[in-house]
Coordinates of C-alpha atoms in Angstrom, one line a residue:
X1413 CA -14.3 -19.4 -9.8
X1414 CA -17.7 -19.8 -11.6
X1415 CA -19.3 -23.0 -11.9
X1416 CA -22.4 -24.5 -13.2
X1417 CA -24.5 -23.7 -10.4
X1418 CA -23.7 -19.8 -10.8
X1419 CA -25.1 -20.1 -14.5
X1420 CA -28.1 -21.3 -12.6
X1421 CA -28.3 -18.6 -10.0
X1422 CA -28.1 -16.1 -12.8
X1423 CA -31.1 -18.0 -14.6
X1424 CA -33.2 -17.7 -11.4
X1425 CA -32.7 -14.2 -11.5
X1426 CA -33.8 -13.6 -15.1
X1427 CA -37.1 -15.9 -14.2
X1428 CA -37.7 -13.6 -11.4
X1429 CA -37.8 -10.8 -13.8
X1430 CA -34.5 -9.1 -12.5
X1431 CA -33.3 -7.1 -15.4
X1432 CA -30.1 -6.9 -14.1
X1433 CA -28.9 -9.9 -12.2
X1434 CA -26.4 -9.0 -9.7
X1435 CA -25.2 -12.7 -8.8
X1436 CA -24.3 -15.7 -10.9
X1437 CA -22.5 -16.6 -14.3
X1438 CA -23.1 -15.5 -17.8
X1439 CA -21.0 -15.6 -21.1
X1440 CA -21.2 -12.1 -22.8
X1441 CA -20.3 -11.2 -26.4
X1442 CA -17.9 -8.6 -25.7
X1443 CA -16.6 -9.4 -22.1
X1444 CA -16.6 -13.1 -22.2
X1445 CA -17.7 -15.4 -19.1
X1446 CA -18.6 -12.4 -16.4
X1447 CA -19.4 -13.2 -12.8
X1448 CA -21.7 -10.9 -11.7
X1449 CA -20.8 -10.7 -8.1
X1450 CA -17.3 -9.8 -8.8
X1451 CA -18.6 -7.3 -11.5
X1452 CA -20.6 -5.2 -8.6
X1453 CA -17.7 -2.6 -8.1
X1454 CA -18.1 -2.5 -4.4
X1455 CA -14.6 -2.5 -3.8
X1456 CA -13.7 -0.3 -6.4
X1457 CA -16.2 2.4 -5.0
X1458 CA -14.7 2.2 -1.6
X1459 CA -11.2 2.5 -2.8
X1460 CA -12.5 5.4 -5.3
X1461 CA -13.8 7.2 -2.3
X1462 CA -10.6 7.2 -0.3
X1463 CA -8.6 8.5 -2.8
X1464 CA -11.1 11.5 -4.0
X1465 CA -10.9 12.4 -0.1
X1466 CA -7.1 11.7 0.1
X1467 CA -8.1 9.8 3.4
X1468 CA -5.4 8.2 5.6
X1469 CA -2.4 8.9 7.6
X1470 CA 0.3 10.9 5.7
X1471 CA 3.7 9.5 5.2
X1472 CA 7.0 10.1 3.7
X1473 CA 8.4 7.5 1.8
X1474 CA 11.1 7.7 -1.3
X1475 CA 10.3 11.3 -2.3
X1476 CA 6.8 10.9 -2.2
X1477 CA 4.5 12.6 0.7
X1478 CA 1.2 11.0 0.4
X1479 CA -1.1 9.2 2.3
X1480 CA -1.2 5.2 3.0
X1481 CA -4.1 3.0 1.7
X1482 CA -4.6 -0.3 2.7
X1483 CA -6.8 -3.1 0.9
X1484 CA -7.5 -6.3 2.2
X1485 CA -9.8 -9.5 1.1
X1486 CA -10.5 -13.0 2.3
X1487 CA -11.7 -15.7 0.0
X1488 CA -12.3 -19.3 0.5
X1489 CA -14.7 -22.2 1.0
X1490 CA -15.4 -25.1 3.3
X1491 CA -13.3 -23.6 6.0
X1492 CA -10.3 -22.9 3.9
X1493 CA -9.9 -18.8 3.6
X1494 CA -7.1 -17.2 2.3
X1495 CA -6.6 -13.7 2.9
X1496 CA -4.6 -10.9 1.3
X1497 CA -3.4 -7.6 2.4
X1498 CA -1.6 -5.1 0.7
X1499 CA -0.6 -1.3 1.7
X1500 CA 0.4 1.6 -0.8
X1501 CA 1.4 5.1 -0.5
X1502 CA -0.3 7.6 -2.4
X1503 CA 0.9 10.9 -3.3
X1504 CA -0.7 13.6 -2.1
X1505 CA -2.4 16.2 -4.6
X1506 CA -3.2 14.4 -7.8
X1507 CA -5.6 15.7 -10.2
X1508 CA -8.7 13.7 -11.0
X1509 CA -7.4 12.2 -14.2
X1510 CA -4.1 10.8 -12.0
X1511 CA -6.3 9.8 -9.1
X1512 CA -8.5 7.5 -11.5
X1513 CA -4.8 6.1 -12.7
X1514 CA -4.0 5.5 -9.7
X1515 CA -7.3 3.8 -8.5
X1516 CA -7.0 1.7 -11.6
X1517 CA -3.2 0.5 -11.1
X1518 CA -4.2 -0.2 -7.2
X1519 CA -7.0 -2.3 -8.2
X1520 CA -5.2 -4.0 -10.9
X1521 CA -2.4 -4.7 -8.7
X1522 CA -4.2 -5.9 -5.8
X1523 CA -6.7 -8.2 -7.7
X1524 CA -3.6 -9.8 -9.2
X1525 CA -2.0 -10.5 -5.8
X1526 CA -5.4 -12.0 -4.8
X1527 CA -5.4 -14.7 -7.6
X1528 CA -1.7 -15.3 -7.4
X1529 CA -2.6 -16.1 -3.6
X1530 CA -5.4 -18.4 -4.4
X1531 CA -2.9 -20.5 -6.4
X1532 CA 0.0 -20.4 -3.8
X1533 CA 0.7 -21.8 -0.5
X1534 CA -0.7 -24.8 1.5
X1535 CA -4.0 -23.3 1.2
X1536 CA -4.0 -21.8 -2.3
X1537 CA -2.3 -25.1 -3.5
X1538 CA -5.3 -27.3 -1.7
X1539 CA -8.0 -24.9 -3.4
X1540 CA -6.5 -24.9 -6.6
X1541 CA -6.3 -28.8 -7.0
X1542 CA -9.6 -28.6 -5.6
X1543 CA -11.6 -26.3 -7.9
X1544 CA -8.8 -24.4 -10.0
X1545 CA -9.9 -21.1 -8.3
X1546 CA -6.9 -19.0 -9.0
X1547 CA -6.9 -17.0 -12.5
X1548 CA -10.1 -18.5 -13.2
X1549 CA -11.2 -17.3 -16.8
X1550 CA -14.1 -14.8 -15.5
X1551 CA -12.3 -13.2 -12.5
X1552 CA -10.2 -10.3 -13.5
X1553 CA -12.5 -9.4 -16.5
X1554 CA -15.5 -9.2 -14.0
X1555 CA -13.6 -7.1 -11.6
X1556 CA -12.3 -4.7 -14.2
X1557 CA -16.0 -4.3 -15.8
X1558 CA -17.2 -3.0 -12.2
X1559 CA -14.6 -1.1 -11.3
X1560 CA -15.3 1.1 -14.7
X1561 CA -19.1 1.1 -13.8
X1562 CA -18.3 2.4 -10.4
X1563 CA -16.3 5.2 -11.3
X1564 CA -17.5 6.1 -14.9
X1565 CA -21.4 4.8 -14.8
X1566 CA -20.7 2.4 -17.4
X1567 CA -23.2 -0.7 -17.3
X1568 CA -21.6 -4.1 -18.5
X1569 CA -25.2 -5.1 -19.1
X1570 CA -25.5 -2.8 -21.6
X1571 CA -21.9 -2.9 -23.1
X1572 CA -20.7 -6.5 -22.4
X1573 CA -23.8 -7.9 -24.3
X1574 CA -25.1 -11.1 -22.2
X1575 CA -25.7 -14.0 -24.1
X1576 CA -28.9 -16.4 -23.3
X1577 CA -28.6 -18.7 -20.3
X1578 CA -29.1 -21.4 -22.9
X1579 CA -26.0 -20.4 -24.9
X1580 CA -23.9 -19.9 -21.7
X1581 CA -24.8 -23.4 -20.5
X1582 CA -23.5 -24.7 -24.0
X1583 CA -20.5 -22.8 -23.7
X1584 CA -19.7 -24.1 -20.2
X1585 CA -20.6 -27.8 -21.4
X1586 CA -18.1 -27.7 -24.5
X1587 CA -15.3 -25.4 -23.4
X1588 CA -15.4 -25.3 -19.2
X1589 CA -14.1 -22.6 -17.2
X1590 CA -11.3 -23.6 -15.0
X1591 CA -12.9 -26.3 -12.4
X1592 CA -11.0 -29.7 -12.0
X1593 CA -13.4 -31.2 -14.0
X1594 CA -13.4 -29.0 -16.9
X1595 CA -11.0 -27.9 -19.2
X1596 CA -8.6 -25.7 -17.0
X1597 CA -9.0 -22.3 -18.7
X1598 CA -7.0 -19.5 -17.3
X1599 CA -6.9 -16.0 -17.7
X1600 CA -4.0 -13.7 -16.0
X1601 CA -5.0 -10.6 -18.1
X1602 CA -7.9 -8.2 -17.8
X1603 CA -8.6 -8.7 -21.1
X1604 CA -11.2 -11.1 -21.7
X1605 CA -11.1 -14.7 -23.8
X1606 CA -13.7 -15.2 -26.3
X1607 CA -15.5 -18.6 -27.2
X1608 CA -17.5 -19.6 -30.4
X1609 CA -21.0 -18.3 -29.8
X1610 CA -24.0 -18.6 -32.1
X1611 CA -25.4 -15.7 -30.6
X1612 CA -22.4 -13.5 -31.0
X1613 CA -21.7 -12.3 -34.3
X1614 CA -18.8 -10.1 -33.1
X1615 CA -17.0 -9.9 -30.1
X1616 CA -15.0 -6.5 -29.4
X1617 CA -13.9 -5.5 -25.8
X1618 CA -15.7 -2.3 -25.1
X1619 CA -13.1 0.6 -25.3
X1620 CA -15.3 2.4 -22.3
X1621 CA -13.1 -0.4 -20.3
X1622 CA -9.9 0.8 -21.7
X1623 CA -10.0 4.2 -21.5
X1624 CA -8.2 5.3 -18.3
X1625 CA -4.2 4.4 -19.2
X1626 CA -2.1 2.6 -17.1
X1627 CA 0.4 3.9 -15.1
X1628 CA 3.6 2.0 -12.8
X1629 CA 4.3 2.5 -9.1
X1630 CA 7.1 4.9 -8.5
X1631 CA 5.7 8.2 -9.6
X1632 CA 2.3 8.7 -8.2
X1633 CA 2.0 5.8 -5.6
X1634 CA 4.4 2.7 -3.9
X1635 CA 4.0 -0.2 -2.4
X1636 CA 3.8 1.0 1.2
X1637 CA 7.1 0.0 3.1
X1638 CA 6.9 0.3 6.9
X1639 CA 10.5 0.0 7.5
X1640 CA 11.3 3.1 5.7
X1641 CA 8.0 5.2 5.5
X1642 CA 7.5 7.9 8.1
X1643 CA 5.0 9.9 9.4
X1644 CA 5.0 13.4 8.1
X1645 CA 4.4 14.9 11.7
X1646 CA 7.1 13.1 13.4
X1647 CA 9.8 14.5 10.8
X1648 CA 11.2 17.5 9.7
X1649 CA 11.4 17.6 5.9
X1650 CA 14.9 19.3 5.6
X1651 CA 15.7 19.4 2.0
X1652 CA 13.5 21.9 0.6
X1653 CA 15.0 22.8 -2.7
X1654 CA 17.0 19.5 -2.7
X1655 CA 13.7 17.9 -2.7
X1656 CA 13.7 17.5 -6.6
X1657 CA 17.6 16.2 -6.3
X1658 CA 18.9 12.6 -5.9
X1659 CA 19.5 13.4 -2.4
X1660 CA 15.9 14.5 -2.0
X1661 CA 14.8 11.4 -3.6
X1662 CA 16.9 9.4 -1.5
X1663 CA 15.7 11.1 1.6
X1664 CA 13.9 8.9 4.2
X1665 CA 13.6 11.7 7.1
X1666 CA 16.2 12.1 10.0
X1667 CA 14.3 11.5 13.3
X1668 CA 14.6 14.5 15.2
X1669 CA 14.8 12.8 18.8
X1670 CA 16.3 9.3 20.2
X1671 CA 15.3 7.5 23.7
X1672 CA 18.2 6.4 26.1
X1673 CA 18.4 5.2 29.3
X1674 CA 20.2 7.5 31.4
X1675 CA 23.0 5.3 33.0
X1676 CA 24.1 5.5 36.7
X1677 CA 27.5 7.5 36.5
X1678 CA 27.3 9.3 33.0
X1679 CA 27.5 13.3 33.0
X1680 CA 24.9 15.3 30.9
X1681 CA 27.4 15.5 28.3
X1682 CA 28.3 11.8 28.2
X1683 CA 24.4 11.3 27.7
X1684 CA 24.3 13.8 24.8
X1685 CA 27.6 12.3 23.1
X1686 CA 25.9 8.8 23.6
X1687 CA 22.2 10.3 22.1
X1688 CA 24.1 11.7 19.2
X1689 CA 26.1 8.0 18.4
X1690 CA 22.4 6.2 18.5
X1691 CA 21.1 9.3 16.3
X1692 CA 23.8 8.6 13.5
X1693 CA 23.3 4.8 13.8
X1694 CA 19.6 5.4 13.3
X1695 CA 20.2 7.4 10.2
X1696 CA 22.2 4.6 8.5
X1697 CA 25.7 6.0 9.3
X1698 CA 27.0 2.8 10.3
X1699 CA 30.8 3.4 10.4
X1700 CA 31.7 3.9 14.3
X1701 CA 34.6 6.5 13.3
X1702 CA 32.1 8.6 11.8
X1703 CA 29.5 8.6 14.8
X1704 CA 32.4 9.3 17.0
X1705 CA 33.5 12.1 15.0
X1706 CA 29.5 13.6 14.8
X1707 CA 29.2 13.1 18.4
X1708 CA 32.3 14.9 19.3
X1709 CA 31.6 17.9 17.1
X1710 CA 28.6 18.6 19.6
X1711 CA 30.0 16.8 22.7
X1712 CA 33.7 17.1 22.9
X1713 CA 35.1 14.1 25.1
X1714 CA 37.0 16.7 27.4
X1715 CA 35.3 16.5 30.8
X1716 CA 34.6 20.1 31.7
X1717 CA 33.8 21.8 35.3
X1718 CA 30.4 23.1 33.9
X1719 CA 27.6 20.9 32.5
X1720 CA 26.2 22.0 28.7
X1721 CA 22.3 22.8 28.6
X1722 CA 20.4 21.0 25.9
X1723 CA 16.7 20.0 25.4
X1724 CA 15.3 16.8 27.5
X1725 CA 11.7 15.7 26.9
X1726 CA 9.9 13.7 29.5
X1727 CA 6.3 13.3 30.6
X1728 CA 5.3 15.1 27.4
X1729 CA 7.2 18.8 28.6
X1730 CA 10.1 19.8 27.1
X1731 CA 12.8 21.3 29.5
X1732 CA 15.4 23.6 27.9
X1733 CA 18.1 23.8 31.0
X1734 CA 18.5 20.7 33.1
X1735 CA 20.2 21.2 36.7
X1736 CA 22.6 18.3 37.4
X1737 CA 20.0 17.4 40.1
X1738 CA 17.2 17.2 37.8
X1739 CA 19.2 15.0 35.6
X1740 CA 20.5 12.7 38.6
X1741 CA 16.6 11.8 39.4
X1742 CA 16.2 10.3 36.0
X1743 CA 19.1 7.6 35.9
X1744 CA 17.8 4.5 35.1
X1745 CA 15.2 5.8 33.4
X1746 CA 14.4 6.9 29.9
X1747 CA 14.9 10.2 28.7
X1748 CA 14.4 11.4 24.8
X1749 CA 17.1 13.6 23.7
X1750 CA 15.8 16.0 21.0
X1751 CA 18.5 17.1 18.6
X1752 CA 18.8 20.9 17.3
X1753 CA 19.1 22.4 14.2
X1754 CA 22.3 22.1 14.0
X1755 CA 22.7 18.7 14.7
X1756 CA 20.0 17.7 12.2
X1757 CA 21.7 19.5 9.5
X1758 CA 25.1 17.9 10.3
X1759 CA 23.4 14.3 10.5
X1760 CA 22.2 15.0 6.9
X1761 CA 25.1 16.3 5.2
X1762 CA 26.7 13.2 6.4
X1763 CA 24.1 10.8 5.1
X1764 CA 24.0 12.7 1.7
X1765 CA 27.2 13.9 1.3
X1766 CA 25.8 17.7 1.1
X1767 CA 28.3 20.4 1.0

């Protein structure tokens, strides 16, 4: 939120012969109020570098395989700080033009969330009542021009055409900018609000700050959802030719192993039966009858004299054949059951009703 003191800060820099001040508040003919510190583009530059390099761990979520990006900022005064944090999943492999669209969409989404948080909740309400900080007239526009300056090499000092400090002071006194003592001017968009100014015969928001088309969430990026996103390395992406089908888009991944405590009197067959039932539950097959039917396909309830061999994992080593004596040593301890391809395929068929 800009204040009278911010205009004075800008003025001091001009008096010190700083041609392009990087702090303070000034009115501009083509971009309305600009907060120079918001327009520095540092956060946008960090985001852009991560997108260029596709930095981050790979996850699979809702048909998108990509990398996770986290955004976090804390704002406040006088010991009242409001933290905003969001995570996104960005599709791997977009071209340069698409990366710019993703960067802009995330930048707008996150900054909009920051402003919302500054006006909500206990801390936000206190802050809002004291200084009207959320969606202050200059905030989102200043963020946007800083974004473009970082990515495209433009300069708001040249394109926005700052008015003089005296003209800015006059507009502030007359129209305010959002403080509790002034008119509560808000701007919840990334398009500037203009004020009458003798030094500005025309006011046209530069096309250079509107050149990247907006995109919506869903195709190239998503809100990261920890409850359904899965690490790429942890899951076998099964669908292959189904990846563009409705089933493939729904696919969240079926984990290929489950951990259970070995009960004191159960056999390997019973342990495997119980592991498959747990795998079915984790995959979202909630009907008990279906789980039992599924488990019985691989581990019939009949008690045979010889134990079946299946993969068990402990201490980082996969053991393909487990003797009863070795199995007995693990009673009361955790064992990891690793599903084979047939078990995984059957589980996926049941989850997505595939033939």
